[in-house]
Coordinates of C-alpha atoms in Angstrom, one line a residue:
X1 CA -31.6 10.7 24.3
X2 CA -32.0 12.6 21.2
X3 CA -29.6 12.8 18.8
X4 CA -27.7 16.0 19.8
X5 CA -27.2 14.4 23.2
X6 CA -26.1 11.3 21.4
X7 CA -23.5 13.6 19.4
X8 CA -22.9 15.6 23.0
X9 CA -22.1 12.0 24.6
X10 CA -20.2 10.9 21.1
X11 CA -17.9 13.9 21.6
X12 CA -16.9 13.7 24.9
X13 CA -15.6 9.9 23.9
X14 CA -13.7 11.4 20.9
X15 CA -12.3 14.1 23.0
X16 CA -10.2 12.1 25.5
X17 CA -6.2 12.3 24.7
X18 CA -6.1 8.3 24.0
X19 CA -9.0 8.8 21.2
X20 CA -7.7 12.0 19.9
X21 CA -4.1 11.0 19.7
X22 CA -5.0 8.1 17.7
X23 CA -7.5 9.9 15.6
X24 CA -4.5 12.3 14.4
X25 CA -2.2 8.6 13.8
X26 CA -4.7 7.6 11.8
X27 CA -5.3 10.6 9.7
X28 CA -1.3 10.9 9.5
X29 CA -1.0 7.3 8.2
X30 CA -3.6 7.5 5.8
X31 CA -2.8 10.9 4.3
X32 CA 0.7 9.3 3.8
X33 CA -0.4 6.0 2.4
X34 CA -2.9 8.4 0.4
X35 CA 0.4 10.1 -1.1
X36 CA 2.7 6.8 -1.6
X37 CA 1.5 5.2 -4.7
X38 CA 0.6 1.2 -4.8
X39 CA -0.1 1.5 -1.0
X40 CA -4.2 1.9 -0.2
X41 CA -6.4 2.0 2.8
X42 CA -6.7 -1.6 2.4
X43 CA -3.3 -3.2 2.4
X44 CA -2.9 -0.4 5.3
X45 CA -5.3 -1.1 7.5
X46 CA -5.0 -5.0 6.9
X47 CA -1.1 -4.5 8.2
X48 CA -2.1 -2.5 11.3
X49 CA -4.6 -4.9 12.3
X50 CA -2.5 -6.7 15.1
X51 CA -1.6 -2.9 16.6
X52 CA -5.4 -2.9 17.6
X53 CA -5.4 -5.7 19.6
X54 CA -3.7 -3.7 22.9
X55 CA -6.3 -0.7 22.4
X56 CA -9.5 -0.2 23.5
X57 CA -12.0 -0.9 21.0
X58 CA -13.5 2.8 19.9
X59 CA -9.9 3.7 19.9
X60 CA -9.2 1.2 17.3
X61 CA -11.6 1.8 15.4
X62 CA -11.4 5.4 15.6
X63 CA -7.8 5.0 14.7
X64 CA -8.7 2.8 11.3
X65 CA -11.6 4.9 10.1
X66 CA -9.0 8.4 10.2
X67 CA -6.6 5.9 8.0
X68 CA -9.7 5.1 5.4
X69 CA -10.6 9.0 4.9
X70 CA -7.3 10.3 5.5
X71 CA -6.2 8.2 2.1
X72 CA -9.3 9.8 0.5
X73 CA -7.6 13.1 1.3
X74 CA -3.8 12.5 1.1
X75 CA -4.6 10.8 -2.6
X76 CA -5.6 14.0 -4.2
X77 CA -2.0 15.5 -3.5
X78 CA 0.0 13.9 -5.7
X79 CA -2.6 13.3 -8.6
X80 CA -2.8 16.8 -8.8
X81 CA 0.7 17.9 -8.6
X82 CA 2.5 15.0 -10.1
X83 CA -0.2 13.0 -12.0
X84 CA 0.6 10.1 -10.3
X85 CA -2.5 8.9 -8.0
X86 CA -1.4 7.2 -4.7
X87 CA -4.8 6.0 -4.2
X88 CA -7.5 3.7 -6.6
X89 CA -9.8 7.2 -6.1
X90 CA -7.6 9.6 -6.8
X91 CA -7.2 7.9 -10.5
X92 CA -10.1 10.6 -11.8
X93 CA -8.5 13.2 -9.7
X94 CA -5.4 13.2 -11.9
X95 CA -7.5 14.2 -15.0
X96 CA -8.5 17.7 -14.4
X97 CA -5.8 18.4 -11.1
X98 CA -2.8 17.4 -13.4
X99 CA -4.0 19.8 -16.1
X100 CA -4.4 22.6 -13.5
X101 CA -1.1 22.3 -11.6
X102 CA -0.1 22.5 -15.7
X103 CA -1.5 25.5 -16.2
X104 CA -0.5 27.4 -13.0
X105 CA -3.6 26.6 -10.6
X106 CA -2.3 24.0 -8.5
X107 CA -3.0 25.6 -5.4
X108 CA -6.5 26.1 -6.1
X109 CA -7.1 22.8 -7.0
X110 CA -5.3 21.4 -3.9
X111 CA -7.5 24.3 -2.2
X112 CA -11.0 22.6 -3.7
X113 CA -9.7 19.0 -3.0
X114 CA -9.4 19.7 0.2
X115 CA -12.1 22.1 1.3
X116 CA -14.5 20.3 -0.9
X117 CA -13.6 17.1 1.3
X118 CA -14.0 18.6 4.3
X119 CA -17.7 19.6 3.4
X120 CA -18.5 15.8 1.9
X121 CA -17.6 14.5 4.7
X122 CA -18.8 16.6 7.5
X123 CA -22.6 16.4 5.4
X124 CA -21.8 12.6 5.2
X125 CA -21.2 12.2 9.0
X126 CA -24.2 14.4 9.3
X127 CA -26.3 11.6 7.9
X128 CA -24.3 8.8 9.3
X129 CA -25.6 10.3 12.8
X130 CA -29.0 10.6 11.4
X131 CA -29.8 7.6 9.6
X132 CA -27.6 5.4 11.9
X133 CA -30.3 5.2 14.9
X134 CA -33.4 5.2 12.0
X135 CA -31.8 2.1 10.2
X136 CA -31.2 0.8 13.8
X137 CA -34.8 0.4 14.8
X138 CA -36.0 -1.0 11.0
X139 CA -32.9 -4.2 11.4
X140 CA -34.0 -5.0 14.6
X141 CA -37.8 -6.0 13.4
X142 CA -35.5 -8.2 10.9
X143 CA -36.2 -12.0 11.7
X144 CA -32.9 -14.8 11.0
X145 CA -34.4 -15.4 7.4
X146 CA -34.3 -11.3 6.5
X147 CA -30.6 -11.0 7.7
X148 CA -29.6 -14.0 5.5
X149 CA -31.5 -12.5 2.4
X150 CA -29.7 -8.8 3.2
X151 CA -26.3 -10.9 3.6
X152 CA -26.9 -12.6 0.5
X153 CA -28.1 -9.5 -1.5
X154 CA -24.7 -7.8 -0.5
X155 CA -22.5 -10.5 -1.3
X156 CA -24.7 -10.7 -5.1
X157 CA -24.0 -6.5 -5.0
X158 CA -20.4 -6.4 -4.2
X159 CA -20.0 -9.2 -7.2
X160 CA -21.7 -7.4 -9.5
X161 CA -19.7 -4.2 -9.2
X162 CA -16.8 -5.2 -9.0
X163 CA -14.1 -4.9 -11.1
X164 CA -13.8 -7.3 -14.8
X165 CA -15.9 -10.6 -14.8
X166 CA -19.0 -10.9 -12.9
X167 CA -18.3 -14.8 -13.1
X168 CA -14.9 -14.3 -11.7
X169 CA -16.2 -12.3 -8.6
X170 CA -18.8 -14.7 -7.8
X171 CA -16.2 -17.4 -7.7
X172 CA -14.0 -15.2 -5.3
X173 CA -17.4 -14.6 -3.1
X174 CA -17.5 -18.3 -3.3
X175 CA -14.1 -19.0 -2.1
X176 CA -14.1 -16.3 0.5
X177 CA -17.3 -17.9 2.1
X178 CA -15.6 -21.4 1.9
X179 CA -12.6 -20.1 3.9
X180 CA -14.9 -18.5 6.4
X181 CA -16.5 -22.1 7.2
X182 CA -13.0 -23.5 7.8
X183 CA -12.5 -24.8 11.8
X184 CA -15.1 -25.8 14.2
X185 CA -18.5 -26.2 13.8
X186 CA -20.1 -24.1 16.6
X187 CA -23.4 -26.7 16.8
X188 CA -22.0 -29.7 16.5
X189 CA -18.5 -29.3 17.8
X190 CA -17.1 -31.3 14.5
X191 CA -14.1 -29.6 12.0
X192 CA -14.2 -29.0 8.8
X193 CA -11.7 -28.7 5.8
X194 CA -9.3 -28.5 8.5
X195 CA -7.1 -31.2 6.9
X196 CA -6.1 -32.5 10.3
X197 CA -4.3 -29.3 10.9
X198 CA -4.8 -28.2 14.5
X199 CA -4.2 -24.8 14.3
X200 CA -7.2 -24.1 11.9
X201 CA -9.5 -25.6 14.5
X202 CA -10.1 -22.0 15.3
X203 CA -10.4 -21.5 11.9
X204 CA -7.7 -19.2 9.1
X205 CA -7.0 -16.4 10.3
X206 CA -8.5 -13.3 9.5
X207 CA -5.2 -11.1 10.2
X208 CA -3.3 -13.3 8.0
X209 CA -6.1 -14.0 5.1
X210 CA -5.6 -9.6 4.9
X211 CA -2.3 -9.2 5.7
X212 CA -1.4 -11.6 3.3
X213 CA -4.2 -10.9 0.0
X214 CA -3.9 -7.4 0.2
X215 CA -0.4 -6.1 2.1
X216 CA 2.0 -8.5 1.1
X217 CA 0.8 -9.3 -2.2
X218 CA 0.9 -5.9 -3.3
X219 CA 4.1 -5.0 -2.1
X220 CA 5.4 -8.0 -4.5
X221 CA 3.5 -6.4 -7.2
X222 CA 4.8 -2.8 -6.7
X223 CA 8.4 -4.7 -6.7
X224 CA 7.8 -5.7 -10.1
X225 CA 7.1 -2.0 -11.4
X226 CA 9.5 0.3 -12.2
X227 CA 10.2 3.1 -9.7
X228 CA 8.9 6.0 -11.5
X229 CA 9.2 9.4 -9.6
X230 CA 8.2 12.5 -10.4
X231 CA 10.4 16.0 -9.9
X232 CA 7.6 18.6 -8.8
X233 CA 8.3 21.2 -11.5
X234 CA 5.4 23.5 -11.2
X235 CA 4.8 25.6 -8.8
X236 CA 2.2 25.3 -6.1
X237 CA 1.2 29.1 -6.3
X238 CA -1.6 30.6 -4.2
X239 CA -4.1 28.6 -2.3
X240 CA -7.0 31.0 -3.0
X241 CA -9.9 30.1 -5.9
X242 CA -11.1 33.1 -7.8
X243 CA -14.8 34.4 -7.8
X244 CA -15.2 32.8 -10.6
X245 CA -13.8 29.1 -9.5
X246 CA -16.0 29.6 -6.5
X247 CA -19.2 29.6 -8.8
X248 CA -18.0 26.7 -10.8
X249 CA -16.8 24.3 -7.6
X250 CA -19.3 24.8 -5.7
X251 CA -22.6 23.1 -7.3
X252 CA -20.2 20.1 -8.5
X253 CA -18.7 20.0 -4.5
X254 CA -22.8 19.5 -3.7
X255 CA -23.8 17.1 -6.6
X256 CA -20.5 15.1 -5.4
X257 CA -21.7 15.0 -1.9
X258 CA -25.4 14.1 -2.6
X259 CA -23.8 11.2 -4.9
X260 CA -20.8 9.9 -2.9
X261 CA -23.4 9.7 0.0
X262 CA -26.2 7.8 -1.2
X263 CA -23.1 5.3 -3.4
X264 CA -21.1 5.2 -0.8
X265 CA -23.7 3.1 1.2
X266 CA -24.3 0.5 -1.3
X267 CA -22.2 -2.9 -1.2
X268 CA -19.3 -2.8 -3.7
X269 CA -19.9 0.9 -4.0
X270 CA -17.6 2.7 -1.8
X271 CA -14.9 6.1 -2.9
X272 CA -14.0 4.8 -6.2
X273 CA -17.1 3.9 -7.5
X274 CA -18.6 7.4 -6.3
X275 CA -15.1 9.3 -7.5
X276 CA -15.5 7.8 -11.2
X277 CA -19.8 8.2 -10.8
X278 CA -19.2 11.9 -10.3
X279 CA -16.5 12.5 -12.8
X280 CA -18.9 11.2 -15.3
X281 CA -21.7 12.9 -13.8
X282 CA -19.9 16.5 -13.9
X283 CA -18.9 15.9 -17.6
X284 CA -22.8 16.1 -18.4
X285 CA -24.3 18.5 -16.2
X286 CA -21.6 21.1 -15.2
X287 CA -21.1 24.8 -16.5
X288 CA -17.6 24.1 -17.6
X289 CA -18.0 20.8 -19.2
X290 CA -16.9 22.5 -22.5
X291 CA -13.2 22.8 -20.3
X292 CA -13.3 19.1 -19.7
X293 CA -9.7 17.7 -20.7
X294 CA -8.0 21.0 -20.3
X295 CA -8.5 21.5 -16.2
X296 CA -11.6 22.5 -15.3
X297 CA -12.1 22.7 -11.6
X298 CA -15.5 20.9 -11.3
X299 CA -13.7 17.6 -12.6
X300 CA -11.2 17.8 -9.2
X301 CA -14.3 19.3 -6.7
X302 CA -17.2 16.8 -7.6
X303 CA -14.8 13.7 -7.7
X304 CA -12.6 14.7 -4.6
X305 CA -16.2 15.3 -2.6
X306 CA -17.7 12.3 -3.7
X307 CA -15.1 9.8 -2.5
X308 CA -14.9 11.6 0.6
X309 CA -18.5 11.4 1.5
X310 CA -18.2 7.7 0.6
X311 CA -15.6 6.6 2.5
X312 CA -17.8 8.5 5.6
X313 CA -21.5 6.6 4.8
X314 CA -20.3 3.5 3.8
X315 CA -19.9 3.0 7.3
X316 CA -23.6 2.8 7.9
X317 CA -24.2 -0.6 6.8
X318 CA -21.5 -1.4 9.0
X319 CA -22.7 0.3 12.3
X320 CA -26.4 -0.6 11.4
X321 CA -26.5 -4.1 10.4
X322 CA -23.2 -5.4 10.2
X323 CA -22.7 -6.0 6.8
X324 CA -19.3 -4.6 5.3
X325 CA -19.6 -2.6 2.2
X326 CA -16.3 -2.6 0.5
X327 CA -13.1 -4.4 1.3
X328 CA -12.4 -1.7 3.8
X329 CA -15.6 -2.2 5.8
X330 CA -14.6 -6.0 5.8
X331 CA -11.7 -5.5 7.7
X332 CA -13.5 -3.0 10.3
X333 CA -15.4 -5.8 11.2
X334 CA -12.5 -8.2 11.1
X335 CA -11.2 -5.7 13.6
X336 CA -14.4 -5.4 15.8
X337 CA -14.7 -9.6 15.9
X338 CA -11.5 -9.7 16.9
X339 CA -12.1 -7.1 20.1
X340 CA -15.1 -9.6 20.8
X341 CA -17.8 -6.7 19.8
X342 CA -20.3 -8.2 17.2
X343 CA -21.7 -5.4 14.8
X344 CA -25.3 -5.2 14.2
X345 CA -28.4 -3.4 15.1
X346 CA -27.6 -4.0 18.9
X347 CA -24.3 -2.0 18.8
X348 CA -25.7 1.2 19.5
X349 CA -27.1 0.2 22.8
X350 CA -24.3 -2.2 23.7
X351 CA -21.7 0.1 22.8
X352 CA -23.2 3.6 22.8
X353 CA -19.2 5.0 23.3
X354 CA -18.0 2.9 20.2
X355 CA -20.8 3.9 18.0
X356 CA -21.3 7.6 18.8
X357 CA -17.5 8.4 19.3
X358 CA -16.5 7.5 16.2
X359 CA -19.0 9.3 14.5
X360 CA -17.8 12.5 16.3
X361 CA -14.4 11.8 15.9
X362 CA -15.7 11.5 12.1
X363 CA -15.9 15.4 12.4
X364 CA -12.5 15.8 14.1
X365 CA -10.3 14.0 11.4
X366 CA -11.9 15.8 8.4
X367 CA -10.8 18.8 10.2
X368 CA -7.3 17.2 11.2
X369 CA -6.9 16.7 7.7
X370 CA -7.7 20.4 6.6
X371 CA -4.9 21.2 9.1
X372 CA -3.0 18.4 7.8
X373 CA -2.6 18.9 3.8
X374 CA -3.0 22.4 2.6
X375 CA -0.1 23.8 5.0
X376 CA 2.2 20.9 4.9
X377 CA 1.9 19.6 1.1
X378 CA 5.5 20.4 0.4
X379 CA 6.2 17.4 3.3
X380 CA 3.9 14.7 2.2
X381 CA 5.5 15.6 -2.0
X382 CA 9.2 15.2 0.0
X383 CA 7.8 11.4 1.6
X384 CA 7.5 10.3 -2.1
X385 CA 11.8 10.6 -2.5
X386 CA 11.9 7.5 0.3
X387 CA 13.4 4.8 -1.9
X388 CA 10.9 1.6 -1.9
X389 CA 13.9 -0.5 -1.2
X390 CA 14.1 1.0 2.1
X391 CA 10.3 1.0 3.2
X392 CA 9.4 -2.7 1.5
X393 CA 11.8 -4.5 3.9
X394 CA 10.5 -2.6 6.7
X395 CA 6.8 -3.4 6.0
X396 CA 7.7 -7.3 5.5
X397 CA 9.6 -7.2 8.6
X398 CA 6.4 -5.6 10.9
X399 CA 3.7 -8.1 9.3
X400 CA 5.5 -11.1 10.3
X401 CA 6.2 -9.7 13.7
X402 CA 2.6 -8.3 13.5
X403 CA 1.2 -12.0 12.3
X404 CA 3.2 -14.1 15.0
X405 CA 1.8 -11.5 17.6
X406 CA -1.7 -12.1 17.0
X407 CA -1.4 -15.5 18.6
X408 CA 2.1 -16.4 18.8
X409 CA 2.0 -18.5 16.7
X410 CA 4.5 -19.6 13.9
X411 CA 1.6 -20.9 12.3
X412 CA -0.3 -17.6 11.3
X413 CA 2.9 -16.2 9.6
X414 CA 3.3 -19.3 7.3
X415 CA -0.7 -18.8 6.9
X416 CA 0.5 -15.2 5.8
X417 CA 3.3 -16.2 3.8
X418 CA 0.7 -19.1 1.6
X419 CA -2.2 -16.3 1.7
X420 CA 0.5 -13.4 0.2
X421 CA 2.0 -15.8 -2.9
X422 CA -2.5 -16.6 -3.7
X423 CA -2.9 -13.0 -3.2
X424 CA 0.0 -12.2 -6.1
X425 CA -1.7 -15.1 -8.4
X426 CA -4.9 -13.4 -8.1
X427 CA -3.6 -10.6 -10.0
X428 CA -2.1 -12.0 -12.3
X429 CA -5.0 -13.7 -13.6
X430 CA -6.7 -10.5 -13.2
X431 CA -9.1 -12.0 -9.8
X432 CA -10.3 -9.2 -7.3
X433 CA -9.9 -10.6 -4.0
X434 CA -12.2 -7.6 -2.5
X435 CA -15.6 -9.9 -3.0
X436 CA -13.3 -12.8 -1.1
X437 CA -12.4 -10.9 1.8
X438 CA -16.4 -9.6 2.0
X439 CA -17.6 -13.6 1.7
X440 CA -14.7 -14.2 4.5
X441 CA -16.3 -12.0 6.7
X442 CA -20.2 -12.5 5.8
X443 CA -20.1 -16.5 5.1
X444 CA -20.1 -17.6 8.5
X445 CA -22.8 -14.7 9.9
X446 CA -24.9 -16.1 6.5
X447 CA -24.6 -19.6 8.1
X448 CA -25.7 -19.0 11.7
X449 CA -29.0 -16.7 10.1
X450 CA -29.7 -20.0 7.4
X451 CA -29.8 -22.8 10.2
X452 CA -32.1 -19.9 12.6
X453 CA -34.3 -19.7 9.9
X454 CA -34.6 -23.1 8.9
X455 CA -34.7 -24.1 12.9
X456 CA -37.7 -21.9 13.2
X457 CA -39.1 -22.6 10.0
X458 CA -39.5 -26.6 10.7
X459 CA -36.8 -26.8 7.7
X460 CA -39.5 -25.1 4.9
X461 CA -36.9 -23.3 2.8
X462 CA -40.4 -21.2 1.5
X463 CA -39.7 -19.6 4.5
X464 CA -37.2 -16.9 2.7
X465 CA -40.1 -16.3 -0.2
X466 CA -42.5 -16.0 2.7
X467 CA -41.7 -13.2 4.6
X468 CA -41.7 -9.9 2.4
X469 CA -38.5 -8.4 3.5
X470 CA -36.5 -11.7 2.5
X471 CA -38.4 -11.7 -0.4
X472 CA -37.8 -8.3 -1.9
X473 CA -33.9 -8.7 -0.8
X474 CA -33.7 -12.0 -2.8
X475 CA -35.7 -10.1 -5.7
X476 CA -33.3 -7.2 -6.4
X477 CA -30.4 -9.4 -5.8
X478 CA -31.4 -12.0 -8.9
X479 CA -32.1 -8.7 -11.0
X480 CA -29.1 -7.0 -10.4
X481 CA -27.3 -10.6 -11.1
X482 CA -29.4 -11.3 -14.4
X483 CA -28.9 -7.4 -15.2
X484 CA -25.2 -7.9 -15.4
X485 CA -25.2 -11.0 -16.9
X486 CA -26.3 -9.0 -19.6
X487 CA -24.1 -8.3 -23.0
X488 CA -24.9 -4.3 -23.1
X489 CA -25.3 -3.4 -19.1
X490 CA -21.8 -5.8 -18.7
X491 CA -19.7 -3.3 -21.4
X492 CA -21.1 -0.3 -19.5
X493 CA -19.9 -1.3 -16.5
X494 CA -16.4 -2.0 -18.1
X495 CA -15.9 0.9 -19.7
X496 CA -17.3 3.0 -16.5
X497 CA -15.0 1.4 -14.3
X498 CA -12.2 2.0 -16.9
X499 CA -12.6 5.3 -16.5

């Protein structure tokens, strides 16, 4: 089957009531976590994971990738009208929007955000379809030695980019891949680190590990904050761009696209990385960069597409070879483990409906969303006047329902509980727990390919020098390591990721 019959088959899953239903929950939920500051994709998606467990796998799925892009989307909203970004990639939106909404063009802005999005990530899906089956064929020539050399080369990556200490993030890759070897070893049948707890025979929990880092934890921190809302004074006007705005979007919507596709793949890359990328790249290269600082539309359109397309191809390392991306990506596979699918190579012939419908229904949300935020953006500004003291209680009250559920189990919302107070340390001394979650989720995979290799290999560790596809991985991994262990490269990633 070619891949127009592929997409033919893909939309046929996509279109079935269950699918589309949950496609439009999705898009809903994350265009209003996308609007509620301190809430991301990630907290979001962690707290929904025990939904998933009574649905169908592509419907799950489906359902968590329209959350991830529908916060890309919903974000843009209130950075542009209110200067107050509900989502980490929004942050550069609220630069340029904020001073547009100032000076009148709101709706035009809103307009580009939107329609600039929609373009990103229907070209991004575009080459999710068309690279997915290509990077398909090259993993499954990989041998157990390549796929622990790729593991280990994202796990360096996703270190290296992300946010303050390198040192710090490789000690949270560290600990996430210590956690992931907790329970039962599959070989030998002996436990480990279990502490002669029973319950973590099976091993910690992944529902609670992500409920508790990243939902809990950060509703504690938003507690600590003061409330600070916004009145919408100005006026969101016409949604129509002039001739002239047209001229100027347009070539920073492409360069945004081009860019948020091709970062959006990498590990630790992702919608931030590609929002803040672009910015910087539009304040160099653009028409208007003169207007920089006083609203000029290509600082919303390149930004806005970026993040979009990311948050579409960083699902190709994902689908291809089963290696999460970005914190997000983590939990997808979280989600997939759990539903007893592995992700890999083998997916798209063991799960042709999973891998091909939730590319199509990739096409469906982004036009869901259209429909969703130009018309009703005077709802999602009204959603930000729900009091937190009302909606905190609420969320606390569904993860420890959602927790217990997963195995009824007291246990797992304790787990939560622990995982939730570590989370809120973290923060405080300034520890990303994104690179933990990835190590979580790649640590025990990186085991099983280690003892293959070695297995096969007669124990000759120069097995992973040996072969050149292990060798190259393990090359651009200790450069990219050794890069930003540098002085000079380390401050230009600090003040890029400052903004």
């Amino acid at each position: 089957m070619d891949i127009i019959g592929n997409l033919a088959f893909g939309f046929g899953v996509a279109l079935s009531f269950e699918n589309l239903l949950f496609a439009l929950i999705g898009a809903l939920i994350g265009t209003a976590i996308g609007v509620l500051p301190g809430i991301g994709p990630v907290a979001t998606i962690s707290l929904l994971l025990p939904i998933t467990f009574g649905q169908p796998a592509t419907t799950a799925i489906i359902m968590l990738a329209g959350i991830y892009y529908g916060a890309q989307y919903g974000g843009s909203t209130t950075s542009i009208l209110l200067n107050l970004p509900g989502e980490i990639s929004s942050v550069v939106t609220t630069l340029e929007g904020y001073k547009m909404a100032r000076n009148g063009r709101a709706g035009a802005a809103l307009a580009i955000s939107a329609l600039g999005s929609f373009f990103a990530g229907s070209v991004a899906t575009l080459v999710v379809a068309g690279s997915g089956p290509l990077l398909t064929q090259v993993a499954l020539s990989f041998g157990p030695a390549d796929y622990f050399s790729l593991m280990l080369l994202g796990l360096i990556i996703s270190a290296v980019l992300a946010q303050g200490s390198v040192v710090k993030a490789i000690a949270m890759v560290g600990l996430g891949v210590a956690l992931g070897l907790v329970g039962t070893d599959v070989q030998t049948g002996q436990q480990r680190f279990t502490f002669g707890i029973p319950e973590l025979s099976d091993g910690v929990s992944f529902v609670a590990l992500a409920m508790g880092l990243f939902g809990i934890a950060e509703i504690i921190l938003n507690l600590e904050r003061p409330e600070a809302r916004s009145v919408l004074k100005t006026k969101v006007g016409s949604l129509w761009l002039t001739r002239e705005e047209w001229k100027r979007a347009t070539p920073s919507v492409l360069r945004g696209t081009a860019l948020g596709s091709v970062l959006g793949i990498l590990p630790g890359g992702g919608a931030s990385l590609s929002a803040f990328g672009a910015y910087m790249l539009e304040r160099k290269v653009s028409k208007g960069r003169h207007l920089f600082g006083t609203g000029a539309i290509e600082g919303v359109a390149g930004p806005e597409a970026a993040n979009n397309a990311a948050a579409q191809t960083s699902f190709i390392p994902l689908l291809t070879l089963g290696i999460p991306s970005n914190a997000v990506m983590a939990l997808m596979v979280g989600a997939l483990i759990i539903q007893g699918i592995q992700p890999g190579p083998r997916m798209v012939e063991a799960q042709p409906d999973l891998f091909w419908g939730l590319i199509a229904s990739m096409w469906i949300g982004n036009a869901m969303l259209l429909v969703i935020n130009l018309p009703m953006i005077g709802m999602w500004v009204k959603l930000l006047q729900v009091p937190y003291k009302f909606l905190y209680p609420a969320i606390l009250v569904f993860c420890a329902i959602g927790s217990y559920s997963t195995n009824n189990n007291v246990f797992d919302v304790y787990s939560t509980a622990i995982f939730a107070v570590v989370g809120y340390m973290f923060s405080k001394l300034k520890l990303e727990p994104a690179p933990l979650l990835i190590g979580f989720v790649l640590g025990p995979m990186m085991e099983e390919h280690l003892r293959r290799a070695m297995l096969l290999s007669r124990g000759d560790p120069m097995v992973f020098l040996e072969r050149p596809i292990s060798a190259t991985m393990l090359a651009i991994g200790a450069i990219a390591l050794a890069a930003m262990l540098m002085p000079n490269l380390r401050k230009g990633k600090e003040a890029a990721m400052a903004g």
